[in-house]
Short mmCIF file of C-alpha atoms and ligand atoms in Angstrom, two decimals:
data_model
loop_
_atom_site.label_atom_id
_atom_site.label_comp_id
_atom_site.label_asym_id
_atom_site.label_seq_id
_atom_site.Cartn_x
_atom_site.Cartn_y
_atom_site.Cartn_z
CA MET A 1 20.04 -105.03 -17.64
CA LYS A 2 17.94 -101.92 -17.45
CA LYS A 3 15.44 -101.66 -20.30
CA THR A 4 15.80 -98.50 -22.34
CA ASN A 5 12.77 -96.25 -22.27
CA ILE A 6 12.87 -93.63 -24.95
CA TYR A 7 9.70 -91.66 -25.50
CA LEU A 8 9.63 -90.03 -28.93
CA ASP A 9 5.87 -89.60 -29.27
CA TYR A 10 5.30 -86.18 -27.69
CA ALA A 11 2.96 -85.20 -30.53
CA ALA A 12 0.57 -87.96 -29.43
CA THR A 13 0.69 -86.82 -25.83
CA THR A 14 3.16 -85.44 -23.32
CA PRO A 15 3.93 -86.54 -19.77
CA LEU A 16 2.32 -84.35 -17.13
CA ASP A 17 4.84 -81.87 -15.75
CA PRO A 18 5.29 -82.56 -11.99
CA ARG A 19 5.00 -78.83 -11.31
CA VAL A 20 1.58 -78.91 -12.96
CA LEU A 21 0.50 -81.95 -10.98
CA LYS A 22 1.53 -80.21 -7.76
CA ILE A 23 -0.73 -77.23 -8.51
CA MET A 24 -3.61 -79.57 -9.41
CA LEU A 25 -3.52 -81.90 -6.42
CA PRO A 26 -5.22 -79.64 -3.82
CA TYR A 27 -8.20 -79.31 -6.19
CA MET A 28 -8.49 -83.08 -6.35
CA LYS A 29 -8.41 -83.35 -2.56
CA ASP A 30 -9.56 -80.70 -0.07
CA LYS A 31 -10.54 -77.99 -2.53
CA PHE A 32 -13.14 -80.15 -4.21
CA GLY A 33 -15.99 -77.65 -4.33
CA ASN A 34 -18.36 -77.08 -7.23
CA ALA A 35 -17.49 -73.70 -8.73
CA SER A 36 -21.20 -72.89 -9.00
CA SER A 37 -21.93 -73.35 -5.29
CA ILE A 38 -22.55 -70.34 -3.07
CA HIS A 39 -20.69 -71.61 0.02
CA SER A 40 -17.00 -71.25 0.73
CA TYR A 41 -16.07 -74.53 -1.00
CA GLY A 42 -17.70 -73.19 -4.14
CA GLN A 43 -16.11 -69.78 -3.81
CA GLU A 44 -12.68 -71.35 -3.48
CA ALA A 45 -13.20 -73.36 -6.66
CA ARG A 46 -14.71 -70.37 -8.49
CA LYS A 47 -11.71 -68.23 -7.58
CA ALA A 48 -9.32 -70.83 -8.98
CA VAL A 49 -11.25 -70.98 -12.27
CA VAL A 50 -11.37 -67.20 -12.56
CA GLU A 51 -7.64 -66.88 -11.93
CA ALA A 52 -6.77 -69.66 -14.37
CA ARG A 53 -8.86 -67.97 -17.06
CA GLU A 54 -7.15 -64.64 -16.40
CA THR A 55 -3.71 -66.24 -16.58
CA ILE A 56 -4.50 -67.91 -19.89
CA ALA A 57 -6.17 -64.82 -21.37
CA LYS A 58 -3.11 -62.74 -20.57
CA LEU A 59 -0.74 -65.25 -22.16
CA LEU A 60 -2.80 -65.39 -25.36
CA ASP A 61 -3.32 -61.60 -25.38
CA SER A 62 -7.10 -61.99 -25.17
CA GLU A 63 -9.86 -61.14 -22.70
CA PRO A 64 -10.92 -63.66 -20.03
CA GLU A 65 -14.44 -63.81 -21.52
CA GLU A 66 -12.92 -64.94 -24.81
CA ILE A 67 -11.56 -68.16 -23.26
CA ILE A 68 -13.96 -71.10 -23.18
CA PHE A 69 -12.81 -74.23 -21.35
CA THR A 70 -13.80 -77.44 -23.12
CA GLY A 71 -13.14 -81.18 -22.95
CA THR A 72 -10.12 -81.35 -25.27
CA ASN A 73 -8.87 -80.27 -28.71
CA THR A 74 -11.48 -82.39 -30.45
CA VAL A 75 -14.29 -80.71 -28.54
CA SER A 76 -12.92 -77.24 -29.29
CA ASP A 77 -12.65 -78.06 -33.00
CA ASN A 78 -16.23 -79.32 -33.01
CA LEU A 79 -17.55 -76.30 -31.14
CA ALA A 80 -15.72 -73.89 -33.44
CA ILE A 81 -16.84 -75.47 -36.69
CA GLN A 82 -20.33 -76.64 -35.83
CA GLY A 83 -21.06 -73.60 -33.67
CA VAL A 84 -20.23 -71.15 -36.47
CA ALA A 85 -21.89 -73.28 -39.16
CA LYS A 86 -25.13 -73.34 -37.20
CA VAL A 87 -25.49 -69.56 -37.06
CA ALA A 88 -24.22 -69.04 -40.58
CA LEU A 89 -26.78 -71.31 -42.17
CA LYS A 90 -29.56 -69.06 -40.89
CA GLN A 91 -27.93 -66.24 -42.87
CA ASN A 92 -27.69 -68.35 -45.98
CA LYS A 93 -23.94 -68.88 -45.65
CA ASN A 94 -23.49 -72.57 -46.35
CA HIS A 95 -19.91 -72.88 -47.58
CA LEU A 96 -17.05 -74.15 -45.42
CA ILE A 97 -13.34 -74.36 -46.29
CA THR A 98 -10.62 -76.50 -44.74
CA SER A 99 -7.43 -78.28 -45.84
CA ALA A 100 -6.69 -81.89 -46.74
CA VAL A 101 -4.11 -82.24 -43.97
CA GLU A 102 -6.25 -81.34 -40.96
CA HIS A 103 -6.59 -83.66 -37.98
CA HIS A 104 -9.67 -85.91 -38.05
CA ALA A 105 -11.09 -83.71 -35.27
CA VAL A 106 -11.60 -81.12 -38.02
CA LEU A 107 -11.94 -83.19 -41.19
CA ASP A 108 -14.60 -85.50 -39.79
CA VAL A 109 -16.70 -82.54 -38.64
CA PHE A 110 -16.56 -81.17 -42.18
CA GLN A 111 -17.61 -84.56 -43.58
CA ALA A 112 -20.53 -84.66 -41.16
CA LEU A 113 -21.62 -81.16 -42.18
CA ARG A 114 -21.35 -82.13 -45.85
CA LYS A 115 -24.14 -84.63 -45.18
CA GLN A 116 -26.24 -81.78 -43.82
CA ASP A 117 -26.80 -78.60 -45.79
CA PHE A 118 -23.24 -77.48 -46.33
CA LYS A 119 -20.96 -77.19 -49.33
CA ILE A 120 -17.44 -78.20 -48.43
CA THR A 121 -14.13 -77.20 -50.02
CA ILE A 122 -11.09 -79.20 -48.98
CA LEU A 123 -7.99 -77.33 -50.12
CA PRO A 124 -5.14 -79.41 -51.56
CA VAL A 125 -1.57 -79.02 -50.31
CA ASP A 126 1.80 -79.10 -52.06
CA LYS A 127 4.39 -81.82 -51.60
CA TYR A 128 5.46 -80.30 -48.29
CA GLY A 129 1.92 -80.21 -46.95
CA THR A 130 1.48 -76.45 -47.27
CA VAL A 131 -1.83 -74.84 -48.19
CA SER A 132 -1.65 -72.32 -51.04
CA LEU A 133 -2.97 -68.84 -50.38
CA ALA A 134 -3.82 -68.51 -54.08
CA ASP A 135 -6.00 -71.63 -53.86
CA LEU A 136 -7.72 -70.24 -50.80
CA LYS A 137 -8.39 -66.88 -52.50
CA LYS A 138 -10.02 -68.67 -55.44
CA THR A 139 -12.38 -70.69 -53.28
CA ILE A 140 -13.76 -68.00 -50.97
CA THR A 141 -17.24 -66.91 -52.06
CA LYS A 142 -20.02 -64.71 -50.66
CA LYS A 143 -21.46 -67.88 -49.14
CA THR A 144 -18.32 -68.82 -47.21
CA ALA A 145 -19.10 -69.06 -43.50
CA LEU A 146 -15.92 -70.51 -42.09
CA ILE A 147 -12.31 -71.28 -42.94
CA SER A 148 -10.53 -73.78 -40.68
CA ILE A 149 -6.81 -74.26 -41.29
CA MET A 150 -4.48 -75.82 -38.73
CA TYR A 151 -1.53 -73.79 -37.41
CA ALA A 152 0.89 -76.65 -37.97
CA ASN A 153 0.47 -80.28 -38.90
CA ASN A 154 0.78 -82.89 -36.17
CA GLU A 155 2.06 -85.67 -38.46
CA VAL A 156 4.73 -83.97 -40.56
CA GLY A 157 5.18 -80.69 -38.69
CA THR A 158 4.55 -78.35 -41.63
CA ILE A 159 3.61 -74.84 -40.48
CA GLN A 160 0.81 -73.12 -42.39
CA PRO A 161 0.87 -69.41 -43.32
CA ILE A 162 -1.70 -68.54 -40.68
CA LYS A 163 -1.00 -64.79 -40.61
CA ASP A 164 -1.29 -64.54 -44.40
CA ILE A 165 -4.56 -66.42 -44.29
CA SER A 166 -6.02 -64.22 -41.58
CA LYS A 167 -4.93 -61.13 -43.48
CA ARG A 168 -6.72 -62.44 -46.56
CA VAL A 169 -9.82 -63.28 -44.55
CA ARG A 170 -9.91 -59.77 -43.10
CA LYS A 171 -9.62 -58.28 -46.56
CA VAL A 172 -12.47 -60.24 -48.13
CA ARG A 173 -14.56 -59.79 -45.05
CA GLY A 174 -14.57 -56.01 -45.12
CA SER A 175 -17.36 -54.84 -42.86
CA SER A 176 -19.21 -58.16 -42.96
CA GLN A 177 -18.72 -60.88 -40.33
CA TYR A 178 -17.95 -63.72 -42.71
CA PRO A 179 -15.91 -65.73 -43.31
CA VAL A 180 -14.88 -66.61 -39.76
CA PHE A 181 -11.34 -67.99 -39.36
CA HIS A 182 -10.55 -70.89 -37.03
CA THR A 183 -7.16 -72.44 -36.44
CA ASP A 184 -6.42 -75.73 -34.72
CA ALA A 185 -3.27 -74.88 -32.76
CA ALA A 186 -3.16 -78.16 -30.82
CA ALA A 187 0.28 -79.15 -32.08
CA VAL A 188 2.18 -75.90 -31.62
CA VAL A 189 1.88 -74.63 -28.06
CA ASP A 190 5.42 -75.46 -26.92
CA TYR A 191 6.98 -73.88 -30.00
CA LEU A 192 5.10 -71.14 -31.86
CA GLU A 193 3.69 -67.70 -31.14
CA LEU A 194 0.15 -67.85 -29.81
CA ASP A 195 -0.74 -64.18 -29.50
CA VAL A 196 -4.25 -64.03 -30.94
CA LYS A 197 -3.98 -60.32 -31.73
CA LYS A 198 -0.91 -60.93 -33.86
CA LEU A 199 -2.33 -64.06 -35.47
CA GLU A 200 -5.65 -62.24 -36.05
CA VAL A 201 -7.68 -65.43 -35.77
CA ASP A 202 -11.32 -65.49 -34.66
CA LEU A 203 -11.23 -68.94 -33.11
CA MET A 204 -8.31 -71.00 -31.84
CA THR A 205 -8.18 -74.54 -30.44
CA LEU A 206 -5.74 -75.70 -27.74
CA GLY A 207 -5.63 -78.78 -25.52
CA ALA A 208 -3.51 -79.19 -22.39
CA HIS A 209 -2.14 -82.72 -22.82
CA LYS A 210 -0.09 -81.65 -25.84
CA PHE A 211 1.92 -79.23 -23.69
CA SER A 212 2.66 -81.14 -20.47
CA GLY A 213 -0.76 -80.47 -18.98
CA PRO A 214 -3.50 -82.92 -18.02
CA LYS A 215 -5.73 -84.87 -20.42
CA GLY A 216 -9.41 -84.05 -20.59
CA ILE A 217 -9.17 -80.27 -20.83
CA GLY A 218 -8.92 -77.92 -23.79
CA LEU A 219 -9.98 -74.44 -24.68
CA LEU A 220 -11.47 -72.51 -27.51
CA TYR A 221 -10.55 -68.87 -27.93
CA ILE A 222 -13.61 -67.07 -29.27
CA LYS A 223 -12.94 -63.51 -30.36
CA LYS A 224 -15.54 -61.11 -29.05
CA GLY A 225 -18.32 -60.58 -31.60
CA THR A 226 -17.80 -63.89 -33.43
CA LEU A 227 -21.14 -65.36 -34.48
CA ILE A 228 -21.21 -68.76 -32.82
CA GLU A 229 -23.81 -70.84 -30.96
CA PRO A 230 -23.42 -73.69 -28.47
CA ILE A 231 -23.62 -77.22 -29.80
CA THR A 232 -24.28 -78.84 -26.41
CA TYR A 233 -26.90 -77.83 -23.83
CA GLY A 234 -27.38 -78.12 -20.13
CA GLY A 235 -26.17 -75.17 -18.14
CA HIS A 236 -24.73 -71.71 -17.89
CA HIS A 237 -21.12 -72.89 -17.50
CA GLU A 238 -18.58 -71.46 -19.94
CA GLN A 239 -21.21 -69.01 -21.18
CA GLY A 240 -23.27 -72.00 -22.24
CA TYR A 241 -20.66 -73.15 -24.77
CA TRP A 242 -19.44 -76.09 -22.71
CA PRO A 243 -22.02 -76.72 -20.01
CA GLY A 244 -21.34 -78.98 -17.06
CA THR A 245 -19.56 -78.67 -13.72
CA GLU A 246 -16.09 -77.23 -14.27
CA PRO A 247 -13.16 -79.65 -13.82
CA VAL A 248 -11.32 -77.22 -11.54
CA ALA A 249 -8.13 -79.26 -11.13
CA LEU A 250 -7.78 -79.68 -14.90
CA ILE A 251 -8.43 -76.00 -15.56
CA VAL A 252 -5.86 -74.95 -12.97
CA GLY A 253 -3.44 -77.49 -14.47
CA MET A 254 -3.91 -76.20 -18.00
CA ALA A 255 -3.21 -72.61 -16.89
CA GLU A 256 -0.01 -73.67 -15.13
CA ALA A 257 1.10 -75.79 -18.11
CA LEU A 258 0.52 -72.89 -20.50
CA LYS A 259 2.41 -70.52 -18.22
CA LEU A 260 5.38 -72.88 -18.11
CA ALA A 261 5.24 -73.50 -21.87
CA PHE A 262 5.44 -69.77 -22.57
CA LYS A 263 8.15 -69.19 -20.00
CA GLU A 264 10.34 -72.00 -21.25
CA ARG A 265 9.52 -71.82 -24.94
CA SER A 266 12.68 -70.28 -26.31
CA LEU A 267 14.93 -72.66 -24.36
CA VAL A 268 12.90 -75.76 -25.20
CA LYS A 269 12.64 -74.70 -28.83
CA LYS A 270 16.39 -74.29 -29.17
CA LYS A 271 17.20 -77.57 -27.50
CA VAL A 272 14.56 -79.61 -29.32
CA THR A 273 15.43 -78.12 -32.73
CA GLN A 274 19.07 -79.15 -32.30
CA LEU A 275 18.13 -82.68 -31.30
CA ARG A 276 15.60 -82.98 -34.13
CA ASP A 277 18.21 -81.87 -36.65
CA ARG A 278 20.65 -84.41 -35.24
CA LEU A 279 17.99 -87.09 -35.57
CA ILE A 280 17.10 -86.14 -39.16
CA LYS A 281 20.72 -85.96 -40.22
CA GLY A 282 21.56 -89.25 -38.54
CA VAL A 283 18.61 -91.17 -39.97
CA LEU A 284 19.00 -89.81 -43.51
CA SER A 285 22.73 -90.55 -43.57
CA LYS A 286 22.51 -94.02 -41.97
CA VAL A 287 19.38 -95.40 -43.62
CA PRO A 288 19.40 -95.46 -47.43
CA GLN A 289 16.26 -94.75 -49.50
CA THR A 290 14.71 -92.73 -46.74
CA GLN A 291 12.87 -89.48 -47.14
CA LEU A 292 11.99 -86.73 -44.69
CA THR A 293 8.31 -85.81 -44.98
CA GLY A 294 6.92 -82.32 -44.47
CA HIS A 295 8.50 -78.95 -45.11
CA PRO A 296 12.31 -78.92 -44.90
CA SER A 297 12.44 -75.67 -42.90
CA LYS A 298 8.94 -74.37 -42.13
CA ARG A 299 8.29 -77.20 -39.71
CA LEU A 300 7.68 -77.65 -36.00
CA PRO A 301 10.89 -78.06 -33.98
CA ASP A 302 9.71 -81.32 -32.43
CA ILE A 303 8.72 -83.43 -35.43
CA ALA A 304 11.01 -85.65 -37.51
CA SER A 305 8.86 -87.68 -39.88
CA PHE A 306 10.08 -90.12 -42.49
CA VAL A 307 9.06 -92.69 -45.05
CA PHE A 308 11.25 -95.80 -45.14
CA SER A 309 10.06 -97.28 -48.43
CA GLY A 310 10.08 -101.07 -48.46
CA ALA A 311 9.51 -101.43 -44.71
CA GLU A 312 6.05 -101.39 -43.15
CA GLY A 313 5.29 -98.64 -40.60
CA GLU A 314 3.55 -100.78 -37.99
CA ALA A 315 6.34 -103.36 -38.16
CA ILE A 316 8.96 -100.64 -37.69
CA LEU A 317 7.05 -99.39 -34.63
CA LEU A 318 7.02 -102.85 -33.06
CA HIS A 319 10.74 -103.34 -33.64
CA LEU A 320 11.47 -99.89 -32.24
CA ASN A 321 9.32 -100.75 -29.25
CA ASP A 322 11.39 -103.91 -28.72
CA GLN A 323 14.38 -101.59 -28.43
CA GLY A 324 12.52 -99.44 -25.89
CA ILE A 325 11.73 -96.65 -28.34
CA ALA A 326 8.18 -95.26 -28.57
CA ALA A 327 7.26 -93.55 -31.85
CA SER A 328 4.21 -93.33 -34.08
CA SER A 329 3.38 -94.32 -37.62
CA GLY A 330 2.30 -90.94 -38.91
CA SER A 331 -0.96 -90.57 -37.10
CA ALA A 332 -1.77 -92.38 -33.89
CA CYS A 333 -5.45 -91.82 -34.49
CA THR A 334 -5.50 -93.68 -37.79
CA SER A 335 -3.14 -96.48 -36.84
CA GLY A 336 -4.97 -99.70 -36.24
CA GLU A 337 -7.06 -98.97 -39.30
CA LEU A 338 -3.95 -99.64 -41.39
CA LYS A 339 -4.98 -96.97 -43.81
CA PRO A 340 -2.13 -94.86 -45.09
CA SER A 341 -2.11 -91.39 -43.56
CA HIS A 342 -4.45 -88.95 -45.32
CA VAL A 343 -1.81 -86.28 -44.73
CA LEU A 344 0.89 -88.11 -46.67
CA LEU A 345 -1.54 -89.02 -49.46
CA ALA A 346 -2.58 -85.36 -49.76
CA MET A 347 1.11 -84.49 -50.13
CA GLY A 348 1.24 -86.75 -53.17
CA ILE A 349 3.08 -89.64 -51.52
CA LYS A 350 2.06 -92.98 -53.04
CA PRO A 351 0.00 -95.25 -50.74
CA GLU A 352 2.61 -98.04 -50.71
CA ILE A 353 5.28 -95.53 -49.63
CA ALA A 354 2.94 -93.82 -47.14
CA HIS A 355 2.57 -97.20 -45.41
CA SER A 356 6.24 -96.94 -44.45
CA SER A 357 5.88 -93.70 -42.49
CA ILE A 358 7.21 -93.08 -39.00
CA ARG A 359 6.91 -89.95 -36.90
CA PHE A 360 9.37 -89.23 -34.13
CA SER A 361 8.30 -86.34 -31.95
CA LEU A 362 10.64 -84.91 -29.36
CA GLY A 363 10.01 -82.98 -26.18
CA LYS A 364 11.40 -81.18 -23.18
CA LYS A 365 12.99 -84.27 -21.72
CA THR A 366 14.52 -85.74 -24.86
CA THR A 367 18.30 -86.17 -24.64
CA LYS A 368 21.17 -86.44 -27.08
CA LYS A 369 21.90 -89.91 -25.75
CA GLU A 370 18.39 -91.04 -26.65
CA ILE A 371 18.66 -89.66 -30.18
CA ASP A 372 22.06 -91.30 -30.66
CA TYR A 373 20.67 -94.62 -29.47
CA LEU A 374 17.84 -94.37 -32.00
CA ILE A 375 20.29 -93.56 -34.79
CA LYS A 376 22.34 -96.58 -33.74
CA VAL A 377 19.51 -99.13 -33.80
CA ILE A 378 17.29 -97.96 -36.64
CA PRO A 379 19.48 -98.88 -39.65
CA ASP A 380 19.35 -102.61 -38.83
CA ILE A 381 15.63 -102.54 -38.08
CA ILE A 382 14.88 -101.06 -41.49
CA LYS A 383 17.42 -103.27 -43.27
CA ASN A 384 15.92 -106.44 -41.79
CA LEU A 385 12.34 -105.45 -42.52
CA ARG A 386 13.20 -104.54 -46.10
CA LYS A 387 14.65 -108.01 -46.58
CA MET A 388 11.30 -109.50 -45.63
CA VAL A 389 9.34 -107.57 -48.24
CA PRO A 390 9.15 -109.33 -51.61
CA LYS A 391 10.76 -107.23 -54.32
CA LEU A 392 8.30 -105.99 -56.90
C1 PLP B 401 -3.84 -84.03 -30.88
C2 PLP B 401 -4.52 -83.19 -31.87
C3 PLP B 401 -5.92 -83.10 -31.93
C4 PLP B 401 -6.83 -83.92 -31.05
O1 PLP B 401 -6.56 -83.77 -29.71
P1 PLP B 401 -7.40 -84.54 -28.60
O2 PLP B 401 -6.73 -84.17 -27.35
O3 PLP B 401 -7.31 -85.99 -28.93
O4 PLP B 401 -8.79 -84.06 -28.70
C5 PLP B 401 -6.48 -82.26 -32.85
N1 PLP B 401 -5.71 -81.53 -33.68
C6 PLP B 401 -4.38 -81.59 -33.67
C7 PLP B 401 -3.59 -80.76 -34.62
C8 PLP B 401 -3.72 -82.42 -32.76
O5 PLP B 401 -2.38 -82.47 -32.76
#
């Protein structure tokens, strides 16, 4: 019997699109030159990097010089936050604002800066995981250097009011250059608008492996004029912001993946939304005492996240895996620690319930048949696990 193989963990990472791989391969073989070299090998590589940057800049409605290639989302988040903080401190701006539901790639940077000379505000969220604009307004001071709020949450899918926040930032900023606004857009590329002029952000993080591109490459959009310094040293590459020989194949791959994501967005969005709604409806109607987490409507099309109180998340994952279904227990990055997700706790979900969280994340290749199979097998998995938990 053929083993089922159902991948519902696209928010952790996506499979590389074969069309992207095809574009990358020549740069891993014959076109191997160092983009800094003078000879023809170098020129060939340089040309590919220049073109990729132009392609990406056009898609994001920015200038090529505003696109900095980095190692991945985590690197871009670090560069954005630490790079701005470093300059700001010299101007006596030592206050940084973020939200309680950010990825660790943002939250942990804030915690590290707290141990240095910075004052940190971590904004609470409501039960859906949404940041309140009123809360943000109250916390901005003359000392605020940076506000970092994610575009949408990778665990529960809740979309933040990014445009409202940037409008607010612009208003309090007036003619000054602070606060700077950064958004971590890692989770949204396949689904939401990414036009930096419309979003009016100063800094934006993206990473290719979340949108069918290769791992090991990300970018930071840095709006012209933003006060930011490098946090790593070693060369002139990427205007000094991410020094080191350019990974040409990865850069070319990211540009192609972004191009395809934009081109296919409306189709993918429609298809994935329908399947996600089918999944949510199926799970909620077939599994009693189950709750959808995150915002009911202002959520990413690909994420269906639940708490199955009385069953343990890691155990559910293992049983799903036995059925050939790959999912995640809230946050892949915190699993293993067996700590309940900080996102769910911030949304006011009790720790013992947060332990029962599962995130299904869909993608381009997800089918109705796969969703129906999941809906068929999950009720018994949860029922059996609940039987094993002693009643309180
Ligand atoms: C995946 C993700 C990250 C981290 O991405 P890496 O590729 O592991 O660096 C950061 N922020 C968000 C919102 C993500 O979804």
